[in-house]
mmCIF file of C-alpha atoms and ligand atoms in Angstrom:
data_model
loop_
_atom_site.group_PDB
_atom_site.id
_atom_site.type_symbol
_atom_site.label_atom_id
_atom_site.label_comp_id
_atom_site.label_asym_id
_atom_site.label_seq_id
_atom_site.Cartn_x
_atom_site.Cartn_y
_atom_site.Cartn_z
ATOM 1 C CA UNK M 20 8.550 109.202 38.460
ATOM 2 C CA UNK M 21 9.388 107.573 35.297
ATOM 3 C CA UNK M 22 6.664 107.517 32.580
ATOM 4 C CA UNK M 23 7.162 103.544 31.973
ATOM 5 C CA UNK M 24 7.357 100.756 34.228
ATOM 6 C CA UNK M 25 10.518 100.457 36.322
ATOM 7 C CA UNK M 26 11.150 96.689 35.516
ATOM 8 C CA UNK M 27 13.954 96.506 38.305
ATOM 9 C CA UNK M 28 10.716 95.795 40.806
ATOM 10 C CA UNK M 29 10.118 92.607 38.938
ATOM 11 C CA UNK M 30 12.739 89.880 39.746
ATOM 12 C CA UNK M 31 12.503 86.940 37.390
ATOM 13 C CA UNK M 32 11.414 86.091 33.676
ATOM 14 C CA UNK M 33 9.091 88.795 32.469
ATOM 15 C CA UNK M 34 8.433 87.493 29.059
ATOM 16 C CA UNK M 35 8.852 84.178 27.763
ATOM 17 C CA UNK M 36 12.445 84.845 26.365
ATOM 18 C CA UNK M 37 13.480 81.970 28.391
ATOM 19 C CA UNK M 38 12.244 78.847 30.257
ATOM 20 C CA UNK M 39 13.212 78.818 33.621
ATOM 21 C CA UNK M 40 14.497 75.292 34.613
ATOM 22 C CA UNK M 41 12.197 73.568 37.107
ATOM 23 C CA UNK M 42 14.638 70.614 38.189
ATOM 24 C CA UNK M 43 18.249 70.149 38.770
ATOM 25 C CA UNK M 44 18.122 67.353 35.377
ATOM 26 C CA UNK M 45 16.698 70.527 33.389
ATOM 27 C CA UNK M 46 19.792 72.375 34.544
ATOM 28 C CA UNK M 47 22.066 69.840 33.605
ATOM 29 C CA UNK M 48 22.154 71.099 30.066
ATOM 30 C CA UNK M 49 23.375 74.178 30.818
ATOM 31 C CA UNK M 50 26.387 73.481 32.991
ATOM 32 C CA UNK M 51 30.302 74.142 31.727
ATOM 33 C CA UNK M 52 32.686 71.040 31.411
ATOM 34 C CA UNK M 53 34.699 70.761 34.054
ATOM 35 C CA UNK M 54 37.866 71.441 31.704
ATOM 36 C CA UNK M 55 36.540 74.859 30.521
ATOM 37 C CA UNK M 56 36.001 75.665 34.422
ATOM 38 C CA UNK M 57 39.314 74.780 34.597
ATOM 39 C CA UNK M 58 40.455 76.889 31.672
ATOM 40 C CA UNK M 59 38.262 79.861 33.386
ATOM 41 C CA UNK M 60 41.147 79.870 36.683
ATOM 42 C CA UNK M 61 43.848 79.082 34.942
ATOM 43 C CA UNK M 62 43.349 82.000 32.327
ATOM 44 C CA UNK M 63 40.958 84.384 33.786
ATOM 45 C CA UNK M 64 38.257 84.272 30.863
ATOM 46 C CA UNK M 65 36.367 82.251 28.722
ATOM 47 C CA UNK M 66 35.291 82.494 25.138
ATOM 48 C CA UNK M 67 32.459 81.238 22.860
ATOM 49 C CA UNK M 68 29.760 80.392 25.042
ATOM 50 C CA UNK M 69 26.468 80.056 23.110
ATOM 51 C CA UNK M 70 23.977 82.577 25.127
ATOM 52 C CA UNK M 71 21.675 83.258 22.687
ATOM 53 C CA UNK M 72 19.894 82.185 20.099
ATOM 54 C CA UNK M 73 19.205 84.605 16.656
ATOM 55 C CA UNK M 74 15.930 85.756 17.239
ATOM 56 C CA UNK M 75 16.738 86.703 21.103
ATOM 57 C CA UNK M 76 19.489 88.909 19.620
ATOM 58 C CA UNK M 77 17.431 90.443 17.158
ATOM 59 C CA UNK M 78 15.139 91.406 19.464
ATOM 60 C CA UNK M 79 17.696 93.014 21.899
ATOM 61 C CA UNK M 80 18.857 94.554 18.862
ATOM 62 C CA UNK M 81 15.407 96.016 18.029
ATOM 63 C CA UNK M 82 15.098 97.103 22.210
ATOM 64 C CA UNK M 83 18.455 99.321 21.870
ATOM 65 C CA UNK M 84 17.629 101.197 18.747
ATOM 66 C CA UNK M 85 14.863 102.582 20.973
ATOM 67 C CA UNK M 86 16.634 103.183 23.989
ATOM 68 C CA UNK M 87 19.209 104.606 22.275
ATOM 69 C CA UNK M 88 17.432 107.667 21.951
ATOM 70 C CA UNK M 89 17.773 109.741 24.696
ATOM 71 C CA UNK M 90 14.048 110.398 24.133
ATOM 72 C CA UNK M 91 13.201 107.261 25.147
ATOM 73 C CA UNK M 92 10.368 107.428 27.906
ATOM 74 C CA UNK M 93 12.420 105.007 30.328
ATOM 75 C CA UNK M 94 16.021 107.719 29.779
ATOM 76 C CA UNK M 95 15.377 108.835 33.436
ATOM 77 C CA UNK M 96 15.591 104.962 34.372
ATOM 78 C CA UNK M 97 18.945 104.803 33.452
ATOM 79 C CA UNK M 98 22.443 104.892 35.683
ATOM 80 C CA UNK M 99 24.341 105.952 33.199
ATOM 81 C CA UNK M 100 23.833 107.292 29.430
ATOM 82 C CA UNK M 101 26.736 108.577 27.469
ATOM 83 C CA UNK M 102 26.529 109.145 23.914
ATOM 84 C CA UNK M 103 28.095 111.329 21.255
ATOM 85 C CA UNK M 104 28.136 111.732 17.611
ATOM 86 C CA UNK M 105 32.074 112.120 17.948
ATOM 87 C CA UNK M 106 34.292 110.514 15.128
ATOM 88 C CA UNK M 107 36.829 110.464 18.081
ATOM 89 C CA UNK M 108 38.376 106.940 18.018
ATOM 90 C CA UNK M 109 39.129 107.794 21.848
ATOM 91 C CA UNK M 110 35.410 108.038 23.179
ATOM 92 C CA UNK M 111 33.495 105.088 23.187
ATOM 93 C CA UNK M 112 30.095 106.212 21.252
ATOM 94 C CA UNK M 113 27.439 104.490 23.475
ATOM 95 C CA UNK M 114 27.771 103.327 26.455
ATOM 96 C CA UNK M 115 25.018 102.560 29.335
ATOM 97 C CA UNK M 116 24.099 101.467 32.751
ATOM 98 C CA UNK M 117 21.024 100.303 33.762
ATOM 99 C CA UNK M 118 18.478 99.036 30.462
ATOM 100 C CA UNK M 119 17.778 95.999 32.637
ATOM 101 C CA UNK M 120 15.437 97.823 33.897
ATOM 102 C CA UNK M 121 13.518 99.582 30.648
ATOM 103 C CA UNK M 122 12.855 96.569 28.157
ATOM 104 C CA UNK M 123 11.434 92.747 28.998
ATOM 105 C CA UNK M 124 14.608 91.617 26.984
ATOM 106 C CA UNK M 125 17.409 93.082 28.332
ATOM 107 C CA UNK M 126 15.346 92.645 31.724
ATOM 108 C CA UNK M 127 15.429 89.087 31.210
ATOM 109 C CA UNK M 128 18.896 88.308 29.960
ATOM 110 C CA UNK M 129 20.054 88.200 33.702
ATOM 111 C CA UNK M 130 17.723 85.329 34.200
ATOM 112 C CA UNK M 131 19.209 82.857 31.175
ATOM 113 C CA UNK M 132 19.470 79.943 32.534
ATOM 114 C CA UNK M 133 22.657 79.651 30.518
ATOM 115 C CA UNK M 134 23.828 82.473 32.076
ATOM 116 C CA UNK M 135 23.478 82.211 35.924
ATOM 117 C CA UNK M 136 24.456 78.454 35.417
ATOM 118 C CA UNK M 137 27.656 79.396 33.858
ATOM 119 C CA UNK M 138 27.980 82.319 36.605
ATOM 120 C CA UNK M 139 27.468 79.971 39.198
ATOM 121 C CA UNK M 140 30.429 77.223 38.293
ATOM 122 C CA UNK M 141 32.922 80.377 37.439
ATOM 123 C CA UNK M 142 31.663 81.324 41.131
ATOM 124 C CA UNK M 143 33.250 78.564 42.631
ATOM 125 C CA UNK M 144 29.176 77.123 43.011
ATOM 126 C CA UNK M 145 28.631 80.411 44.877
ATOM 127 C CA UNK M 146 24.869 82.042 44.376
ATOM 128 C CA UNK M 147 24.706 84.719 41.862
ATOM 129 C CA UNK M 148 23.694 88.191 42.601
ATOM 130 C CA UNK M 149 23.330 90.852 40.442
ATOM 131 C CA UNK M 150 25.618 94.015 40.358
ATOM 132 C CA UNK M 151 24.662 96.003 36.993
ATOM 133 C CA UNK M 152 24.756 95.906 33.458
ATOM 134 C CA UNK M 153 26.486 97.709 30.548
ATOM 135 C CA UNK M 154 25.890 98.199 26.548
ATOM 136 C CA UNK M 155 29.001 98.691 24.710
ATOM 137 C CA UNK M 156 28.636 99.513 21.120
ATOM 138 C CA UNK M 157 30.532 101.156 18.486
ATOM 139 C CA UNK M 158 29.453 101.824 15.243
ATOM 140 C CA UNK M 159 30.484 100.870 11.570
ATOM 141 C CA UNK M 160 34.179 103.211 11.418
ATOM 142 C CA UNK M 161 33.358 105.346 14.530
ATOM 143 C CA UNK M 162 36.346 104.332 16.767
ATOM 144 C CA UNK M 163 35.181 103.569 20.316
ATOM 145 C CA UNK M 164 38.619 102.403 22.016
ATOM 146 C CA UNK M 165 38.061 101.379 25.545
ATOM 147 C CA UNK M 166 41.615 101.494 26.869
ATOM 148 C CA UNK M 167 43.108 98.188 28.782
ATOM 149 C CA UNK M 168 41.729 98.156 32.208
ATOM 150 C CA UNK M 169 40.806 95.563 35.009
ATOM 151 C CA UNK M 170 36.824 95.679 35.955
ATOM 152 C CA UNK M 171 37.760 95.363 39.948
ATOM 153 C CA UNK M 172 39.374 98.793 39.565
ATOM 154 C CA UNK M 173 36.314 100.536 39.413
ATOM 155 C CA UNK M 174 34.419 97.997 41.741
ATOM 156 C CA UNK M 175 36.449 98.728 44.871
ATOM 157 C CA UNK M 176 33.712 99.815 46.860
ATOM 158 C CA UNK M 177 32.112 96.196 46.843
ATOM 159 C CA UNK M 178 34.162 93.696 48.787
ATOM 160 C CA UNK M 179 34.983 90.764 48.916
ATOM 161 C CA UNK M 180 36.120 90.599 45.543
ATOM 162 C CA UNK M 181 34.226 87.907 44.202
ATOM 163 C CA UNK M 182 32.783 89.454 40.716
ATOM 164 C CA UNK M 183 32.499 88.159 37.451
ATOM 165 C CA UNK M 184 31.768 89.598 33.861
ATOM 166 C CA UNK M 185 30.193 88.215 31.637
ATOM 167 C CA UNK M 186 30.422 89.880 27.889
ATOM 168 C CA UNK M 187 27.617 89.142 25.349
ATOM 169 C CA UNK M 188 28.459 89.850 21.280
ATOM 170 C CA UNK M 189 24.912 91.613 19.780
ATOM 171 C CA UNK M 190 27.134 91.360 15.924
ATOM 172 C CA UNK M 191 29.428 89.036 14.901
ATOM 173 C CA UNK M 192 33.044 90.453 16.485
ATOM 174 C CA UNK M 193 35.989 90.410 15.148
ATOM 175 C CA UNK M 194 39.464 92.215 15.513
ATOM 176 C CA UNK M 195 38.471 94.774 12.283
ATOM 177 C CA UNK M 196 35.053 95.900 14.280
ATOM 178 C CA UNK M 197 36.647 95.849 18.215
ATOM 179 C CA UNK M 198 36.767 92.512 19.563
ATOM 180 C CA UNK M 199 37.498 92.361 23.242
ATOM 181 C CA UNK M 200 41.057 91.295 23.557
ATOM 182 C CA UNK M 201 42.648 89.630 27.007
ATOM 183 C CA UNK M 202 45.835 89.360 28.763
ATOM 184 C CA UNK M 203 45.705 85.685 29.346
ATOM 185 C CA UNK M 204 46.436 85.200 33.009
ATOM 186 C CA UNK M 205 46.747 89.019 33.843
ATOM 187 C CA UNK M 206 44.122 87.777 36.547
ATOM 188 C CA UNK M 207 47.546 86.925 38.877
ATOM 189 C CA UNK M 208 48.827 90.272 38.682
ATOM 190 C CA UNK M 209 46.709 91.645 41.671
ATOM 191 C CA UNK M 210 45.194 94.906 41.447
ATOM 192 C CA UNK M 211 46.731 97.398 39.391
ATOM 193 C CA UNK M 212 46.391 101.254 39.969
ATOM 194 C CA UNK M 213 43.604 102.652 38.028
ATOM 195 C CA UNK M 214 44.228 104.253 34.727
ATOM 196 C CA UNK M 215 41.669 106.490 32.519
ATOM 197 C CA UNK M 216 39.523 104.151 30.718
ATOM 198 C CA UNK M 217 38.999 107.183 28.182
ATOM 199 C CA UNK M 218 42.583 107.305 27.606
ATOM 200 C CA UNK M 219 44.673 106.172 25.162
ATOM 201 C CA UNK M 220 45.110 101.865 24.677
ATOM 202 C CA UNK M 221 47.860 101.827 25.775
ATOM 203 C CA UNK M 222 48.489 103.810 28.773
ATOM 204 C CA UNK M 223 47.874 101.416 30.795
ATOM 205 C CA UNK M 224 51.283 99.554 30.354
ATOM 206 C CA UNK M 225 52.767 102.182 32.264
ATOM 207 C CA UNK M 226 51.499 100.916 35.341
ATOM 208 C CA UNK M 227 53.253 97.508 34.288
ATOM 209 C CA UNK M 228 56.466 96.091 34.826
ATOM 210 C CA UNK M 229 58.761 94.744 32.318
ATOM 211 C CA UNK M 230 57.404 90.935 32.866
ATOM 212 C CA UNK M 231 54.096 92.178 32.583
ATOM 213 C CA UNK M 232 54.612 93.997 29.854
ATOM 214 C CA UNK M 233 55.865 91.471 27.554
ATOM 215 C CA UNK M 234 52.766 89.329 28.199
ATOM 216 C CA UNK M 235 51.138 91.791 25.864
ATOM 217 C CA UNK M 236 52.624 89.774 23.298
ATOM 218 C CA UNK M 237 49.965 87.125 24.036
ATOM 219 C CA UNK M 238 47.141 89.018 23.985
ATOM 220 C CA UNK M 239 43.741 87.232 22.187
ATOM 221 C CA UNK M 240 41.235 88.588 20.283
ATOM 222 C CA UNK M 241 38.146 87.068 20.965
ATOM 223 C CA UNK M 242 36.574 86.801 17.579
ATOM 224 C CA UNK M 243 33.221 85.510 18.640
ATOM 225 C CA UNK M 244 29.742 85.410 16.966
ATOM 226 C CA UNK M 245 26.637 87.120 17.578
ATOM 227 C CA UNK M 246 24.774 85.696 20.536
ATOM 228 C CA UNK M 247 27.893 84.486 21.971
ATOM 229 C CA UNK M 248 29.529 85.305 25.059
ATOM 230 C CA UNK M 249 33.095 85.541 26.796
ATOM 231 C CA UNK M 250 32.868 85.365 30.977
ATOM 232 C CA UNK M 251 35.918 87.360 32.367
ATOM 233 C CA UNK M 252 37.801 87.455 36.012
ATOM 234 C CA UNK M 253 37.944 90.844 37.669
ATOM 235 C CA UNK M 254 41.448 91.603 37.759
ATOM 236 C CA UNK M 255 41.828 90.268 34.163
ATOM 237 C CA UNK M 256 43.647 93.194 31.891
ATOM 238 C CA UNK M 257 40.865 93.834 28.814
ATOM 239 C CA UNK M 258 39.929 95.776 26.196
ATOM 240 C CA UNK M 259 39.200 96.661 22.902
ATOM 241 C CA UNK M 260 40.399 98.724 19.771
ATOM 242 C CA UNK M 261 38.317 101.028 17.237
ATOM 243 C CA UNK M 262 35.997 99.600 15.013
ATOM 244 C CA UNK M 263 37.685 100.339 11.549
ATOM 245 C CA UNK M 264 35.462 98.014 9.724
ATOM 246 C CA UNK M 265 32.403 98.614 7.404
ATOM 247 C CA UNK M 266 29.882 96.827 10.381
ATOM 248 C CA UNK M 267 28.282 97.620 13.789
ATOM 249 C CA UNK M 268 30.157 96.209 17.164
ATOM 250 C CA UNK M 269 27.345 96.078 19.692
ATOM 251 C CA UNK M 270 27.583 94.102 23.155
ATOM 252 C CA UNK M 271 26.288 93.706 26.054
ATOM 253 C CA UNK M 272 27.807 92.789 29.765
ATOM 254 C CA UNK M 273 26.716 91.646 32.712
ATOM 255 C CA UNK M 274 28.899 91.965 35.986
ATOM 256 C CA UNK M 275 27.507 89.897 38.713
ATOM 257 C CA UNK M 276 28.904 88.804 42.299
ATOM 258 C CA UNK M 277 28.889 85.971 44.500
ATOM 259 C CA UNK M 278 25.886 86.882 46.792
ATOM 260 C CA UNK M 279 27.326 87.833 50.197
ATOM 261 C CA UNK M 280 29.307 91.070 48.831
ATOM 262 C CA UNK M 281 28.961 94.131 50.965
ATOM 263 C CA UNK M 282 29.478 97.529 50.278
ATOM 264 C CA UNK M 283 32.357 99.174 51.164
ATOM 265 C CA UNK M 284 30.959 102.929 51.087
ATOM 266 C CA UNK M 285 28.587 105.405 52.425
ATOM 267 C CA UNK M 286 28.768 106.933 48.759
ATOM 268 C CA UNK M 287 26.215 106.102 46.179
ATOM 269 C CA UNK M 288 26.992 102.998 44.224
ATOM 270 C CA UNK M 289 24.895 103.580 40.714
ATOM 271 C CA UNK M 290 23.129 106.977 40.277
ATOM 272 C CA UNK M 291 20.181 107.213 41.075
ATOM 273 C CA UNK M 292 20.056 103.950 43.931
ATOM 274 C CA UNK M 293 19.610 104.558 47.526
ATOM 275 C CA UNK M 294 22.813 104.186 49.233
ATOM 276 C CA UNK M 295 23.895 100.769 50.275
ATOM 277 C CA UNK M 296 25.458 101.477 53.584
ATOM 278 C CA UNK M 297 29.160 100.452 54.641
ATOM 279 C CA UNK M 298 29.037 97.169 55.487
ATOM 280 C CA UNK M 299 25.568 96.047 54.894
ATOM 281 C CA UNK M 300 24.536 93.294 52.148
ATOM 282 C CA UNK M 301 24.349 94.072 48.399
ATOM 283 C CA UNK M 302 20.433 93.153 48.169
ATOM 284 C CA UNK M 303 17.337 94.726 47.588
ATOM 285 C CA UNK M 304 15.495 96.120 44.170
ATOM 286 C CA UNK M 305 18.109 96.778 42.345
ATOM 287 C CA UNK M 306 20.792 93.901 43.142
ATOM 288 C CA UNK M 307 18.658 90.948 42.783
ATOM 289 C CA UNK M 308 19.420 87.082 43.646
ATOM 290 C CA UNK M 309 19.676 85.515 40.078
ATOM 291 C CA UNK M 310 20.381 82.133 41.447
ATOM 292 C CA UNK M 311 20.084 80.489 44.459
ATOM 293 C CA UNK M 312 22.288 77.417 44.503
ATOM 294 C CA UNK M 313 20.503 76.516 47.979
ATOM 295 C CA UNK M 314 17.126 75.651 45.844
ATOM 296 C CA UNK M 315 18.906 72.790 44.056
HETATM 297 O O1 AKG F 30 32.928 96.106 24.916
HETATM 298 C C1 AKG F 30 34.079 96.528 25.062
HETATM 299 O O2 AKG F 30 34.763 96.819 24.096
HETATM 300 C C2 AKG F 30 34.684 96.642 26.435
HETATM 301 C C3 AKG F 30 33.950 95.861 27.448
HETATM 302 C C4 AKG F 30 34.539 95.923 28.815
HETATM 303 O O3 AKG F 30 35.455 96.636 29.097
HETATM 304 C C5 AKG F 30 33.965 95.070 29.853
HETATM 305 O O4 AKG F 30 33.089 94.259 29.556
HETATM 306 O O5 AKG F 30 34.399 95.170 31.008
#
């Protein structure tokens, strides 16, 4: 029994972070061009999208210098908690599953309207449910590589594949403090085997062939600004090198699916969730509806 309120029982705005829209006009704001929908397929990501404004990531800022500490009262709440005080440039130095459910703000980032909007269109229109969050941050010169990978490599046991990621900058990024970088169009490759995320950048080409390879040369940084997000494919090849510079690199992500998804295993999914068993829905407490396209 955790000694704070498990905030995965509420689902919806908890705080007035956000306005939720009550008609389809108020949604209108929020909806992607049809070009940069258009960009999304043909390249498997895209870049800039305002998410947030400065005073929502400030306070998300303030909420994960307190759950950082693994003395926080909400720790048990979490799926995952790594952290180290290694100057390895190999290990990423934190890296979590599951906040969403310990703070009102990181609660209620699944419900920006921005957000689920944007899901929605990169959905094909789909409904969005949720699958889990992440925090990715590295420090001012403490390394934290996270090797090229494709998300849907580690997803496996949720089918269809119909996820999407969506990867929000908490500091300004650029390539000196770990950007994200992309393979533009890796999307088309299909699913690759699954390397060590851990390991080194690189390793990952080995799995590649020559073609492939040389579309390395393309790769983009995505130097974005705080409060800003990039929405990525599942198959898309991503990732990100040390943070050499002088400032913080702090992000979070949220990976979503197109409600419908099933499991695919009698395993647990994220620790500490009842099992989701083979073949039934992805629903329930912890895999909430963010958007119902049917209300509109
Ligand atoms: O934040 C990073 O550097 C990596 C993020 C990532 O791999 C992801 O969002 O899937």
């Amino acid at each position: 029994m955790s000694k704070i309120k498990d905030l995965s029982k509420v689902h919806g705005l908890i705080s007035d972070f956000f306005k939720w829209p009550e008609t389809s006009q108020e949604w209108e704001q929020y909806k992607l061009s049809n070009e940069q929908v258009a960009f999304f397929k043909e390249f498997g990501y895209l870049a800039n999208i305002k998410l947030l404004e400065e005073w929502q990531v400030d306070q998300l800022n303030e909420e994960l210098a307190k759950i950082q500490d693994p003395n926080h009262p909400g720790n048990d709440l979490f799926h995952e908690f790594h952290t180290n005080e290694s100057t390895d440039p190999n290990k990423t130095l934190f890296h979590s599953l599951g906040h969403w459910r310990v703070t009102p703000g990181f609660h209620d980032v699944n419900w920006n309207p921005a957000f689920v909007m944007a899901a929605s269109q990169l959905l094909d229109n789909r409904s969005v449910r949720f699958w889990h969050d992440q925090l990715f941050c590295k420090p001012a010169k403490h390394g934290g590589v996270v090797a090229w990978h494709q998300d849907y490599s580690y997803w496996t046991r949720t089918v269809k594949m119909q996820h999407l990621t969506c990867w929000t900058a908490l500091d300004d990024a650029n390539k000196s403090n770990g950007c994200l970088q992309y393979i533009p169009k890796s999307h088309t490759w299909g699913l690759l085997d699954k390397p060590v995320l851990t390991g080194p950048m690189d390793e990952f080409k080995n799995f590649l062939n020559d073609e492939q390879k040389s579309a390395f040369k393309n790769k983009v940084a995505v130097e974005i600004k705080k409060g800003h997000a990039s929405f990525h494919h599942p198959l898309m090849v991503h990732g990100s090198y040390e943070n050499s510079s002088e400032f913080s690199r702090r992000a979070f992500v949220l990976n979503v699916f197109a409600d419908g998804t099933v499991s695919d295993s009698n395993d647990p999914l994220l620790k500490g969730v009842p099992i989701v068993k083979k073949g039934n829905k992805m629903e329930g407490q912890f895999f909430p509806l963010l958007l119902d396209t049917a209300k509109f």
